[in-house]
CSV table of C-alpha atoms in Angstrom, one decimal:
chain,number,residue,atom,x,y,z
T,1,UNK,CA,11.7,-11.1,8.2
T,2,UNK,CA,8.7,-9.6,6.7
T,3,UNK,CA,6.3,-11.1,3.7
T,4,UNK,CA,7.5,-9.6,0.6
T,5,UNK,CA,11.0,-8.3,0.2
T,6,UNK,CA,12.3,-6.3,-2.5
T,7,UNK,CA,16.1,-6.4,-3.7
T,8,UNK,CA,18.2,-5.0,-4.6
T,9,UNK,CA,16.8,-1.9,-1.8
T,10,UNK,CA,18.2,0.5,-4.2
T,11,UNK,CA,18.8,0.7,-8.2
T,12,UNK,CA,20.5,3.8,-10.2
T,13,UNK,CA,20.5,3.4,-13.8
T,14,UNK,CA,21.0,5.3,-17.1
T,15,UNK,CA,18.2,6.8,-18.7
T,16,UNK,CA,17.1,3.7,-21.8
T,17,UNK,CA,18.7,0.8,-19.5
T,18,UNK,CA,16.1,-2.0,-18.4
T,19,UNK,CA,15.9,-2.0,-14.7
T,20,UNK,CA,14.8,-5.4,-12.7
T,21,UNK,CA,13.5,-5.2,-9.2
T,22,UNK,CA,12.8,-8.5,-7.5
T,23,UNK,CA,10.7,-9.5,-5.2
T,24,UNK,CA,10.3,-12.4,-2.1
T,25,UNK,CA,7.5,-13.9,-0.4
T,26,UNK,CA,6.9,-16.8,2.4
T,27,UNK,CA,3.5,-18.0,2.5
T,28,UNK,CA,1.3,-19.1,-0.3
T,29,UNK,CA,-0.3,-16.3,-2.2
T,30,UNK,CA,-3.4,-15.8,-4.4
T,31,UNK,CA,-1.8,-12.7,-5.7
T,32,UNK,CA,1.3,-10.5,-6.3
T,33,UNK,CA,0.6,-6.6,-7.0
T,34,UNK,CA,3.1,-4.2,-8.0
T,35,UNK,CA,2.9,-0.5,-7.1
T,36,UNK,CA,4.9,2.4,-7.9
T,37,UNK,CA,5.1,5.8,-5.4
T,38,UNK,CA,6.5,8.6,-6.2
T,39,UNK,CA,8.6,10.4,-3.6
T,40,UNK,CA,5.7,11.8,-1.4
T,41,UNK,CA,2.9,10.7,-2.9
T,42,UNK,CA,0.5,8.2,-3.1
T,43,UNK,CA,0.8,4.6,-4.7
T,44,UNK,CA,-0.1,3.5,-8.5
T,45,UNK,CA,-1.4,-0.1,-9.3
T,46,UNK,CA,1.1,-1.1,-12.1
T,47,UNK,CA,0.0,-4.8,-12.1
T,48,UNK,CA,-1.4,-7.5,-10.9
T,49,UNK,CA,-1.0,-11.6,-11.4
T,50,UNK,CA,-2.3,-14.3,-10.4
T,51,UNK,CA,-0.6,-17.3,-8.5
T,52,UNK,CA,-1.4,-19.3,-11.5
T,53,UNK,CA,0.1,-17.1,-14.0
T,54,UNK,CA,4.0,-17.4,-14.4
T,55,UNK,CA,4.1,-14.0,-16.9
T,56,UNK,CA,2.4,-10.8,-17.4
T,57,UNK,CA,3.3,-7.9,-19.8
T,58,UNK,CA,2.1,-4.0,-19.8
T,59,UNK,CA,3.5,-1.5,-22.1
T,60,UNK,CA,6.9,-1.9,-21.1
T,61,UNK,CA,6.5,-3.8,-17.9
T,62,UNK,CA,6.9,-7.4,-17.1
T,63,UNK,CA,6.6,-9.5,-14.1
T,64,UNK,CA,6.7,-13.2,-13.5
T,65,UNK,CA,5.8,-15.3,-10.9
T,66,UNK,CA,7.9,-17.8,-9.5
T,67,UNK,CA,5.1,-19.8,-6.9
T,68,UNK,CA,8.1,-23.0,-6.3
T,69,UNK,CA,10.4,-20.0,-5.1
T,70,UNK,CA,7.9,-18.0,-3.7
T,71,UNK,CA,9.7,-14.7,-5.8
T,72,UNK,CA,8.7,-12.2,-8.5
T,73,UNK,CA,10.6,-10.0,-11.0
T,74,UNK,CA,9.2,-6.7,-12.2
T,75,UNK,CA,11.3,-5.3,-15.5
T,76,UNK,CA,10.9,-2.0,-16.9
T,77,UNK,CA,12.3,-2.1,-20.5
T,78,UNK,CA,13.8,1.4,-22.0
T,79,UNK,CA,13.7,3.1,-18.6
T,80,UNK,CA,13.1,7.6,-18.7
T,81,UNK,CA,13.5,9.4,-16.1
T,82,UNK,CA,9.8,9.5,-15.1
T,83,UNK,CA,10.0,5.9,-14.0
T,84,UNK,CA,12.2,7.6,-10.9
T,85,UNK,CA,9.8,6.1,-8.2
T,86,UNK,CA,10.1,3.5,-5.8
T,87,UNK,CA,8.7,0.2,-7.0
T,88,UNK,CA,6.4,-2.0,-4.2
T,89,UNK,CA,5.0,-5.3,-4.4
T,90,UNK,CA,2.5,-6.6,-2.3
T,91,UNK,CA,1.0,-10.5,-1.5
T,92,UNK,CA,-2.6,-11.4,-1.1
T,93,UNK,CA,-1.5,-14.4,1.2
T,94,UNK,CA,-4.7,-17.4,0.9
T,95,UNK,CA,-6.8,-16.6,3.8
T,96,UNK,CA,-6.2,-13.2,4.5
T,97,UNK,CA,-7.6,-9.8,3.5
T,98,UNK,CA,-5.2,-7.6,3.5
T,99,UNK,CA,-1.8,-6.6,1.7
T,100,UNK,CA,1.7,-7.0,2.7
T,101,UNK,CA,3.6,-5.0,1.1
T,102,UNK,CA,8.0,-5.2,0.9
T,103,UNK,CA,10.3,-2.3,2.1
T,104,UNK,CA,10.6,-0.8,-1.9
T,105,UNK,CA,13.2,-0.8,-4.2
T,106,UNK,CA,14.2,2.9,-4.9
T,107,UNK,CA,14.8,3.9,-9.1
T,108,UNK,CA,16.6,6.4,-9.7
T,109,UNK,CA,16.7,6.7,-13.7
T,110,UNK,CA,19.9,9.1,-14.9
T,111,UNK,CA,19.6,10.9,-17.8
J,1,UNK,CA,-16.1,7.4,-10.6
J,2,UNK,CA,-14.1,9.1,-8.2
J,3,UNK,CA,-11.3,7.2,-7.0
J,4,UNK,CA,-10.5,7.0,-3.2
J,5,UNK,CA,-10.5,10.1,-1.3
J,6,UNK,CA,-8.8,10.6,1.9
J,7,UNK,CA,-8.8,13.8,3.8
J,8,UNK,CA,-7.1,15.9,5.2
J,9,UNK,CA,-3.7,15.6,3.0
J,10,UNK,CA,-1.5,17.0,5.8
J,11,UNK,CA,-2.4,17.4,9.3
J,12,UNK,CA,0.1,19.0,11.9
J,13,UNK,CA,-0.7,18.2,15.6
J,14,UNK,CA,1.1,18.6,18.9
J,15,UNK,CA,2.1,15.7,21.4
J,16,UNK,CA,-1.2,14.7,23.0
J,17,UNK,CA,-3.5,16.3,20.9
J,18,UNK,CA,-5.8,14.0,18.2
J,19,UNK,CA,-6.1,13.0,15.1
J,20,UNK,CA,-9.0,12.0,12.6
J,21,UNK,CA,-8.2,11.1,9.3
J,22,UNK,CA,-10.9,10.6,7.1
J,23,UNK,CA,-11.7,7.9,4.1
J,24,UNK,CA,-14.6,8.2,1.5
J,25,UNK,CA,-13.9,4.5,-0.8
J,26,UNK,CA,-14.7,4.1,-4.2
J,27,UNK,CA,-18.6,3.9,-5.2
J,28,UNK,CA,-20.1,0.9,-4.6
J,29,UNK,CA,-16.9,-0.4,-2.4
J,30,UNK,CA,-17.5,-1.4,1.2
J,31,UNK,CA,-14.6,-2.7,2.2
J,32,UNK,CA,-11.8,-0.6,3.6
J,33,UNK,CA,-8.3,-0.9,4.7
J,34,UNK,CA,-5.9,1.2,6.5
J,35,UNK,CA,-2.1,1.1,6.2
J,36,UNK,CA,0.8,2.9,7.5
J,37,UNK,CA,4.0,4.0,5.7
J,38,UNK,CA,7.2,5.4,8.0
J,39,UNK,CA,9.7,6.9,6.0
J,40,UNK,CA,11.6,5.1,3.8
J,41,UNK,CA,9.6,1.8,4.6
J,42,UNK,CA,7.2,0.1,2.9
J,43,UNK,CA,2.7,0.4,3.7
J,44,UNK,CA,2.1,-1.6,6.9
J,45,UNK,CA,-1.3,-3.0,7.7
J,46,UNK,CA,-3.4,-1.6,10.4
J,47,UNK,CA,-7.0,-2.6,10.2
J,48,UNK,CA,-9.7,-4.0,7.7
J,49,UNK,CA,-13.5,-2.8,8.0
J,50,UNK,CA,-16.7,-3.5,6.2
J,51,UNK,CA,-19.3,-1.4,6.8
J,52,UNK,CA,-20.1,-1.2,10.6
J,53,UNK,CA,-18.0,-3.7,10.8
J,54,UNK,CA,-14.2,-4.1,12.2
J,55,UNK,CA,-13.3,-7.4,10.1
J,56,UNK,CA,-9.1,-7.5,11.1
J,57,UNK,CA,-7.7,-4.8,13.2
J,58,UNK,CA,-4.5,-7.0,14.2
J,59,UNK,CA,-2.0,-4.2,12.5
J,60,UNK,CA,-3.4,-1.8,15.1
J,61,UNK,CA,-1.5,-0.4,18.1
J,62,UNK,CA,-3.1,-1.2,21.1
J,63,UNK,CA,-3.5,1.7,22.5
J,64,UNK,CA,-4.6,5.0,21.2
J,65,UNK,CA,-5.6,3.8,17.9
J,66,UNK,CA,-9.5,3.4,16.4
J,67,UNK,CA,-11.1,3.0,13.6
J,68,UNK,CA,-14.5,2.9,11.9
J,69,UNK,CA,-16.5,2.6,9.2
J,70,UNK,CA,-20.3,4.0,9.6
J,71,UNK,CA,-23.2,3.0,7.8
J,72,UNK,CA,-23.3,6.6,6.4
J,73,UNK,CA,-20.2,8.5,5.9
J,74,UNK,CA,-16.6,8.1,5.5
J,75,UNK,CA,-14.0,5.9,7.4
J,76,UNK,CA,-12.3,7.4,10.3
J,77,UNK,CA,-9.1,6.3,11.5
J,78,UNK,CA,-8.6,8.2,15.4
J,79,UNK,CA,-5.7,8.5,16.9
J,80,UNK,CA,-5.6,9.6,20.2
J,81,UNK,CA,-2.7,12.0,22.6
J,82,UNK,CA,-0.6,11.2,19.3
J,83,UNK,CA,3.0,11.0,20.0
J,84,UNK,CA,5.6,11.9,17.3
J,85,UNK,CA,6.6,8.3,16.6
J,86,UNK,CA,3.3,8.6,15.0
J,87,UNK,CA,4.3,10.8,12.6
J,88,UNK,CA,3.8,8.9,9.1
J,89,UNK,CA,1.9,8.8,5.9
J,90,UNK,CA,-1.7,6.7,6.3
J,91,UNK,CA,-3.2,5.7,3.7
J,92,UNK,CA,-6.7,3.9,2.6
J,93,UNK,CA,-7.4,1.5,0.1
J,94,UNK,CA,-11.2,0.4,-0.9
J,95,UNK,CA,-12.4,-2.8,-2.3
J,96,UNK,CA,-15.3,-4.2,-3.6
J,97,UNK,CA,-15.6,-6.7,-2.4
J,98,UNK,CA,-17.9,-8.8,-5.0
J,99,UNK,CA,-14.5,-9.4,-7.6
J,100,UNK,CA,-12.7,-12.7,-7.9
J,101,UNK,CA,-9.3,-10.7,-7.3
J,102,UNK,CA,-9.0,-8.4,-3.7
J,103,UNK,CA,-7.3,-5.4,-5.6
J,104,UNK,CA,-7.4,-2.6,-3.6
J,105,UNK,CA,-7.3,1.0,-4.9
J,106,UNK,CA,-5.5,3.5,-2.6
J,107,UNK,CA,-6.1,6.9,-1.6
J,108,UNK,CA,-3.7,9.6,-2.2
J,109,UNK,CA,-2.8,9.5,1.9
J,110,UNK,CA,-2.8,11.9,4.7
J,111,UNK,CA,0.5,12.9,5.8
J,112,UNK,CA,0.4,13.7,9.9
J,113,UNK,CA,3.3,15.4,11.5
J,114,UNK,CA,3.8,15.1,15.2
J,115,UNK,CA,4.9,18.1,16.4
């Protein structure tokens, strides 16, 4: 299976819920992005942390890091119905250029 | 400081016909990638270029597929007598290259439909 896998693969919740994605990984990383695409669009940089960090906040996201487990939690506090995306993350694995990127996890925020 | 442009947005072609999509990077950024997105899956990487360069192209098919990145101009990814498995969004990313962190900025994507 592939670098970086999201669970769960799909997530429907209320509108003002907090919605956790998580996120996999098998090799060692210098970083873990998260993006967010909307449904035929392009993909937003949400954040970014370093192997060395174990917790990051923005507005109302957080990720943490897990480097022992190789995994990674994104949480979007008070969800609205604009956060209806689908949530990416992506590894910068230690010796390589590029991204890997997950399958997604698809948000659907009710109102 | 315009962000990433890719063009076109959409592009129609027919079985066997090609197709050039097109990648201008951030100022000042001369590294560029390429992925690939099927529906409902997540980007896949195809190829990493510096200028004039082809740094990592292991993501690319075999066959068909070429990219570049010119001393002048934008990045072209070429796809040649495309078949409708190639049907997908592609998208580039840019990078500086001179930060501590490899964060890549993405381009809004060209959508290609194989017809």
């Amino acid at each position: 299976s592939q670098q970086g896998e999201e669970d769960p693969q799909a997530l429907s919740i209320q509108e003002g819920e907090n919605a956790t994605m998580n996120c996999s990984y098998k090799t060692s990383i210098n970083n873990l992005q998260w993006y967010r695409q909307n449904s035929g669009r392009g993909l937003v940089h949400l954040i970014l942390i370093r192997s060395n960090e174990r917790e990051k906040h923005s507005g109302r996201l957080r990720v943490t890091l897990d480097t022992s487990k190789k995994s990674s939690s994104l949480l979007i506090t008070a969800s609205r119905a604009a956060d209806t995306a689908s949530y990416f993350c992506a590894t910068d694995a230690k010796g390589a250029q590029k991204l890997v990127f997950g399958q997604g996890t698809r948000l659907t925020i009710n109102p | 400081n315009a962000g990433v442009m890719q063009n076109p947005r959409h592009l129609v072609r027919r079985r066997g016909q090609e197709a050039r999509l097109r990648c201008s990077p951030m100022k000042g950024h001369s590294h560029v990638y390429w992925y690939r997105q099927l529906p409902e899956e997540g980007l896949k990487f195809m190829v990493y270029l510096q200028k004039e360069n082809i740094i990592d192209e292991s993501g690319m098919p075999k066959e068909r597929f070429s990219a570049e990145f010119p001393k002048e101009g934008p990045s072209i990814l070429r796809i040649q007598q495309v078949v409708r498995g190639d049907s997908a969004a592609y998208f580039c990313a840019s990078y500086s290259g001179g930060a501590s962190v490899n964060e890549q900025f993405f381009g809004p994507g060209t959508r290609l439909t194989v017809l």
